[in-house]
Coordinates of C-alpha atoms in Angstrom, one line a residue:
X11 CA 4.4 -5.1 -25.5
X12 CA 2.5 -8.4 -26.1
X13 CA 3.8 -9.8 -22.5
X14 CA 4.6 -8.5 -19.2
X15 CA 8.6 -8.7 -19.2
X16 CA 10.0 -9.2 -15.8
X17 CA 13.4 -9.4 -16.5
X18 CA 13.6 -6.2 -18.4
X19 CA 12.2 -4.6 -15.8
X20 CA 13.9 -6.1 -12.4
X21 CA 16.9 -4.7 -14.9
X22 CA 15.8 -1.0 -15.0
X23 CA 15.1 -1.3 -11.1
X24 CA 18.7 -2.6 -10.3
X25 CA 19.6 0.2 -12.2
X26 CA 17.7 3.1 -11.1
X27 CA 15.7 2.4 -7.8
X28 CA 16.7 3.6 -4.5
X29 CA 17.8 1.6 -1.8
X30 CA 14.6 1.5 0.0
X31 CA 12.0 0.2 -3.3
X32 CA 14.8 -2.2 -3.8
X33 CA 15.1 -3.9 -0.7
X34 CA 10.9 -3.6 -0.2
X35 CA 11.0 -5.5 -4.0
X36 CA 14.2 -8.0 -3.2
X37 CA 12.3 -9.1 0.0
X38 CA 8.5 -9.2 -1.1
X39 CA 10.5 -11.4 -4.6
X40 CA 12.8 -13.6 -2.6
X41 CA 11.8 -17.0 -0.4
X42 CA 14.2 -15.5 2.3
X43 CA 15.6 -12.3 3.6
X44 CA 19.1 -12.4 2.4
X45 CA 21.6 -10.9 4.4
X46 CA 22.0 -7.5 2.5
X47 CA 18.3 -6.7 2.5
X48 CA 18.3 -8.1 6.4
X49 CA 21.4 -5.3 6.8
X50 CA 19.3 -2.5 4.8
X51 CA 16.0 -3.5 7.0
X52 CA 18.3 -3.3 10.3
X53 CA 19.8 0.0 9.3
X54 CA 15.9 1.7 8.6
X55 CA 15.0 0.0 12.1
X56 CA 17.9 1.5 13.9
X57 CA 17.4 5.2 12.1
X58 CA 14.7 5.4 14.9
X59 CA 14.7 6.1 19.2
X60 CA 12.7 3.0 20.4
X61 CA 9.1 3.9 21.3
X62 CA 9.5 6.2 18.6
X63 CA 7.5 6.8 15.2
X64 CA 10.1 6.7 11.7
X65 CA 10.7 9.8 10.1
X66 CA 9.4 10.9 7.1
X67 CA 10.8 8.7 4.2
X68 CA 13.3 7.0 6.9
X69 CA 15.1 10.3 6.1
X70 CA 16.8 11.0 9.5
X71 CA 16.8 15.0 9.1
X72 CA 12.6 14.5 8.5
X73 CA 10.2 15.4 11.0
X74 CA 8.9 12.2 13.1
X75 CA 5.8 10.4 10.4
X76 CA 2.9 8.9 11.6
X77 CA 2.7 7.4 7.7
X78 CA 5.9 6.1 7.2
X79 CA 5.6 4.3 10.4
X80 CA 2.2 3.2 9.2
X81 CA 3.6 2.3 5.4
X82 CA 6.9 0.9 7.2
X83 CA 4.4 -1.8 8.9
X84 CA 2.7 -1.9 5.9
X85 CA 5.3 -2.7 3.4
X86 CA 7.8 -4.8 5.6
X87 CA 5.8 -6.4 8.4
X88 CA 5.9 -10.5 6.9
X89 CA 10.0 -9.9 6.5
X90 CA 10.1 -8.4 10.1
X91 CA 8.5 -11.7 11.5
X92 CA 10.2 -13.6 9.1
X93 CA 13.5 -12.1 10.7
X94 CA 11.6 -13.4 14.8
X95 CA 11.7 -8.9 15.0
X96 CA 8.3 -9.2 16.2
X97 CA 9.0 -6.7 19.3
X98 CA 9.5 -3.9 16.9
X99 CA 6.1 -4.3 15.7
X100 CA 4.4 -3.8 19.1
X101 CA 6.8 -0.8 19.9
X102 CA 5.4 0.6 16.7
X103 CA 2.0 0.3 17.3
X104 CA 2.7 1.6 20.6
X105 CA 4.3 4.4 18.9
X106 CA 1.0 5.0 16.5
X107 CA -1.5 5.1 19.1
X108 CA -1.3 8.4 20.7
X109 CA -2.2 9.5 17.1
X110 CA -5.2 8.8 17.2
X111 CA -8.1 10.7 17.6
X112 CA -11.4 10.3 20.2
X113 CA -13.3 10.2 16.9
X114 CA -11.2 7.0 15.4
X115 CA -9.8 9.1 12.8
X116 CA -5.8 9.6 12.9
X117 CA -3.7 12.1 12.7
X118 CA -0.1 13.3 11.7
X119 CA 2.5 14.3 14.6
X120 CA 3.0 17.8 15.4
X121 CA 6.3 18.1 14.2
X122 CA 5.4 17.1 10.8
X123 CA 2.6 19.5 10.8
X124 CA 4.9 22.6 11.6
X125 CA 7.3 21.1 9.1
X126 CA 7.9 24.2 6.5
X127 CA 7.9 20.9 3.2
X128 CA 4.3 19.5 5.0
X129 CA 3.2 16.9 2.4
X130 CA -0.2 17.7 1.2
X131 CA -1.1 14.6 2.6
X132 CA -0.3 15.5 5.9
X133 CA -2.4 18.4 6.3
X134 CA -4.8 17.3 9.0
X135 CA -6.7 21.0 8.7
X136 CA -8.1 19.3 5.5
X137 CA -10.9 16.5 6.6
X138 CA -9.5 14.7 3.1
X139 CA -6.1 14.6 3.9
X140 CA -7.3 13.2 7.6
X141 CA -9.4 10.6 6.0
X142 CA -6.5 9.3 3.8
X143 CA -4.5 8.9 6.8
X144 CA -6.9 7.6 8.7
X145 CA -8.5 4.7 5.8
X146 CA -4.6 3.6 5.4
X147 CA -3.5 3.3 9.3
X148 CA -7.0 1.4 10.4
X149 CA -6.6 -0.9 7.2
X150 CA -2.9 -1.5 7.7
X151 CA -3.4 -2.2 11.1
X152 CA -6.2 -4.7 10.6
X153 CA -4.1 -6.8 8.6
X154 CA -1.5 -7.0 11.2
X155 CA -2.0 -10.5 13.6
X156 CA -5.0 -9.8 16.1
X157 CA -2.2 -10.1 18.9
X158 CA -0.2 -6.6 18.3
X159 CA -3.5 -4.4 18.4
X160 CA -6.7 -4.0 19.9
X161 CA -9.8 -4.8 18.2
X162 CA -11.0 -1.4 19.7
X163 CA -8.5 0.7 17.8
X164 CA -10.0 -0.9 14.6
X165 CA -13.0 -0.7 15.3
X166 CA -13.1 3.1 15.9
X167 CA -11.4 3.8 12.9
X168 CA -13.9 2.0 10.8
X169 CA -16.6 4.0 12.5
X170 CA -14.8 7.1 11.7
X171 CA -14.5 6.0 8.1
X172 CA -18.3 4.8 8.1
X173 CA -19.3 8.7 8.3
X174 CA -17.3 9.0 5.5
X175 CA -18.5 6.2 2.7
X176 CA -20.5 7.4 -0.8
X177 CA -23.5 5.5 -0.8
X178 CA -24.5 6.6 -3.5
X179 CA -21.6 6.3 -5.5
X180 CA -19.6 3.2 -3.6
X181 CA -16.3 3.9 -2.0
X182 CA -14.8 7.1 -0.1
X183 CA -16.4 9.8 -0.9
X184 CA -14.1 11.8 -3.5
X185 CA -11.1 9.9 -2.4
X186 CA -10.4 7.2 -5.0
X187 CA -6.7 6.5 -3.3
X188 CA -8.4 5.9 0.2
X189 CA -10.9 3.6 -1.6
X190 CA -8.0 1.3 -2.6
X191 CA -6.8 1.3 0.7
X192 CA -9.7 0.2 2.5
X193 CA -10.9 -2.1 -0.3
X194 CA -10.2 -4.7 2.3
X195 CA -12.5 -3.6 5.0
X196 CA -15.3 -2.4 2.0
X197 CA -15.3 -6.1 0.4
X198 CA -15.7 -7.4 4.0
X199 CA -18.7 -5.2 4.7
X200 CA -17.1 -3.4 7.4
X201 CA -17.7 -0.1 6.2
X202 CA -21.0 -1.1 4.5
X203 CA -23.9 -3.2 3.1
X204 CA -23.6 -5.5 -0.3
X205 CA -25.2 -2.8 -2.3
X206 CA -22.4 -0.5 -1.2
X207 CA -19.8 -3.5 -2.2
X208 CA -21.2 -4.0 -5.5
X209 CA -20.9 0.2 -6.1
X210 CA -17.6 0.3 -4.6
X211 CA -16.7 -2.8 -7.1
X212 CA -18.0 -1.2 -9.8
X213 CA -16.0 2.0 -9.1
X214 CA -12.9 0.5 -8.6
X215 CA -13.3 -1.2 -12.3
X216 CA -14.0 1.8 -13.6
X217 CA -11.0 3.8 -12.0
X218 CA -8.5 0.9 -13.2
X219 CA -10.1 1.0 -17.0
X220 CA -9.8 4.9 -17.1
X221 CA -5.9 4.8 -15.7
X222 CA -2.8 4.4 -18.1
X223 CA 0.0 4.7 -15.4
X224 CA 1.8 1.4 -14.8
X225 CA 3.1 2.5 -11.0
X226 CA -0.4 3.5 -10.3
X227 CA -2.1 0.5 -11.3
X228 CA 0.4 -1.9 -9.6
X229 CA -0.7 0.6 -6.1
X230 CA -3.8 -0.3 -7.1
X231 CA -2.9 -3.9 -7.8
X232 CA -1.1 -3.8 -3.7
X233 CA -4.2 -2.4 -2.5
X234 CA -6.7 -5.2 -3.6
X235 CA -4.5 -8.0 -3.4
X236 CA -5.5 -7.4 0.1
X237 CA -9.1 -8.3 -0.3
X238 CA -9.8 -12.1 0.5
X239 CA -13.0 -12.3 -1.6
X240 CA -13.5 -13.7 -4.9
X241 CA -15.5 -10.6 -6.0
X242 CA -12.2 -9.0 -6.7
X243 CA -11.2 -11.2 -9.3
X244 CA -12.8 -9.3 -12.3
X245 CA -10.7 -6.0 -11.2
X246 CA -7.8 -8.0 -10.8
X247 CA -8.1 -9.3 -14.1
X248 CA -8.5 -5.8 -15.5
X249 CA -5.4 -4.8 -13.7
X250 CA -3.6 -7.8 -15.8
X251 CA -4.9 -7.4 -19.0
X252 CA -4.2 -3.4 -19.2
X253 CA -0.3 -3.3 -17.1
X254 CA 1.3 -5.4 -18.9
X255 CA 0.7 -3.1 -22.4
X256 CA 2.0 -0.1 -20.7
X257 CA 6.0 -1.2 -20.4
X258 CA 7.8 0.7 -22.3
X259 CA 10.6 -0.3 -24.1
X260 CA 13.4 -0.1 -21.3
X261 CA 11.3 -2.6 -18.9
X262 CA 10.1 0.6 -16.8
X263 CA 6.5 1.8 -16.1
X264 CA 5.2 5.8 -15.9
X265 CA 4.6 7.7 -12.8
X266 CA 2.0 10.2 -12.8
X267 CA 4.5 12.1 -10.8
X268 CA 6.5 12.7 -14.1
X269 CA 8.8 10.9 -16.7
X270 CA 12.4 11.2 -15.1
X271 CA 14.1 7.5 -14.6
X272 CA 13.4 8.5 -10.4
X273 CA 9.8 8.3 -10.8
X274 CA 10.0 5.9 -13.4
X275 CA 12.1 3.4 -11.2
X276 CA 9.6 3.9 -8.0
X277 CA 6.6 3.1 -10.7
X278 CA 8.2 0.3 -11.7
X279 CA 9.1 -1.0 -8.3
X280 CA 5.1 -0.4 -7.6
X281 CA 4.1 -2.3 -10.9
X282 CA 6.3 -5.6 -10.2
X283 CA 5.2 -5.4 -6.6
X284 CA 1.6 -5.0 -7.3
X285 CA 2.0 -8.4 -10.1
X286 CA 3.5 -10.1 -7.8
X287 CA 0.9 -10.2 -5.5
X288 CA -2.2 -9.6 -7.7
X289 CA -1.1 -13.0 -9.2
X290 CA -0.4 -14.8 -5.9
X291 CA -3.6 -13.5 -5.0
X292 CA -5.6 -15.1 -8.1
X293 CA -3.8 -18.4 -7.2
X294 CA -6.7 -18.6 -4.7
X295 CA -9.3 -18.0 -6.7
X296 CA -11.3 -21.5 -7.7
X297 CA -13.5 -20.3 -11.1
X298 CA -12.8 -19.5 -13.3
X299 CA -9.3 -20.3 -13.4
X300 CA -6.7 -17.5 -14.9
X301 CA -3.2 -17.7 -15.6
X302 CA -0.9 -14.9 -16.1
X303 CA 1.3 -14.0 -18.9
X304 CA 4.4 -12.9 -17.0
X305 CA 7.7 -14.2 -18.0
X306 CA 10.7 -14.7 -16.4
X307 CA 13.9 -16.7 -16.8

């Protein structure tokens, strides 16, 4: 497919996503919060005690998740302000923080932990899975506006994930999903010198030319619109040229998780997400200019 079709594949969305991609797609797509995705936000908000982390998924029966919370912040925090919710914010990060560790890193909650379905993820007996959690809560929570949390909590997490970098290599050592995550603190040089940046940039290139999953490379495409330096622009434009060949015929993307229309629709969700803000992103890049081929009606 010559062009990426956005119409074809809102369509398959409508159609197959669940609630949750669907109002985390409506609200990232639309100027405003309309009132059915303000209603959906409110009922994921009230699914939770105050003071209290979400449950896994938003999944009431789940175990209490220190990533959901951390994703929930990630994915819906500029609708929560938009919506004046700003108190929820700090009684989340207030819920986060006893999670983590002296040594910066985090960790999951107990209860998830002695959960008899424990994500792989979530296994904080494996330093990898501890690292994953840690590079996404310290990168989610240094996006968030330097009045809901303390430079200090930052600021120990990236020394945690310092001790963890691939100099050699560029980016997280063995972990090429925590790399995206903390591309924004990498390109800043927080977790390292401009000789680890350019290794880390050249890594991340690499990783985007070598994948053919459309819902990956729109994560991918989330990840680094983070990144507020024009170094990223030649990944970016990487990201553009190779997505928009991989829509199938139905509008939907592939999962790596498998070809069902479930993981289909979540891919897809990630892949119109991820061009959404890749392109708002190169927007701000001066030169060379570079224009999307994205069409909608």
């Amino acid at each position: 497919m010559a062009d990426f079709d956005f119409d074809k594949a809102m369509s398959f969305v409508n159609k197959h996503a669940s609630i949750i991609d669907k109002t985390r797609f409506y609200i990232l797509y639309m100027d405003e919060v309309s009132k059915t995705h303000k209603s959906q936000l409110s009922k994921m908000i009230n699914s939770r005690e105050e003071g209290k982390l979400f449950s896994l998924d938003y999944e009431p029966e789940n175990p209490p998740s220190v990533i959901s919370t951390v994703y929930f912040l990630s994915h819906f925090q500029d609708a929560i302000l938009m919506i004046h919710e700003n108190y929820l914010i700090s009684d989340l990060i207030l819920a986060l923080l006893p999670y983590q560790n002296q040594d910066g890193s985090w960790s999951e909650c107990s209860e998830m932990l002695e959960w008899d379905k424990l994500p792989e993820w979530a296994d904080t007996k494996e330093e990898a899975s501890k690292i994953w959690v840690s590079a996404l809560a310290t990168t989610v929570l240094s996006t968030l506006p330097s009045s809901f949390v303390s430079i200090s909590v930052i600021k120990k997490g990236i020394d945690y994930l310092k001790k963890h970098v691939d100099e050699e290599n560029g980016g997280i050592k063995d972990l090429i999903h925590a790399t995206f995550v903390a591309s924004p603190l990498i390109y800043s040089r927080m977790l390292g010198n401009r000789d680890f940046v350019e290794k880390t940039n050249k890594l991340i290139t690499q990783t985007i030319v070598d994948n053919d999953f459309g819902g990956t490379l729109g994560w991918y495409q989330e990840q680094l619109s983070n990144v507020t330096t024009p170094k990223i622009r030649s990944a970016f434009v990487e990201l553009f040229k190779k997505i928009k060949y991989l829509q199938l015929d139905d509008g939907s993307f592939m999962s790596e998780e498998g070809d069902d229309e479930k993981f289909r629709a979540q891919a897809t969700v990630q892949a119109l997400i991820g061009y959404l803000k890749a392109e708002e992103r190169i927007k701000t890049f001066q030169k060379p200019k570079f224009s999307s081929s994205v069409s909608r009606k």
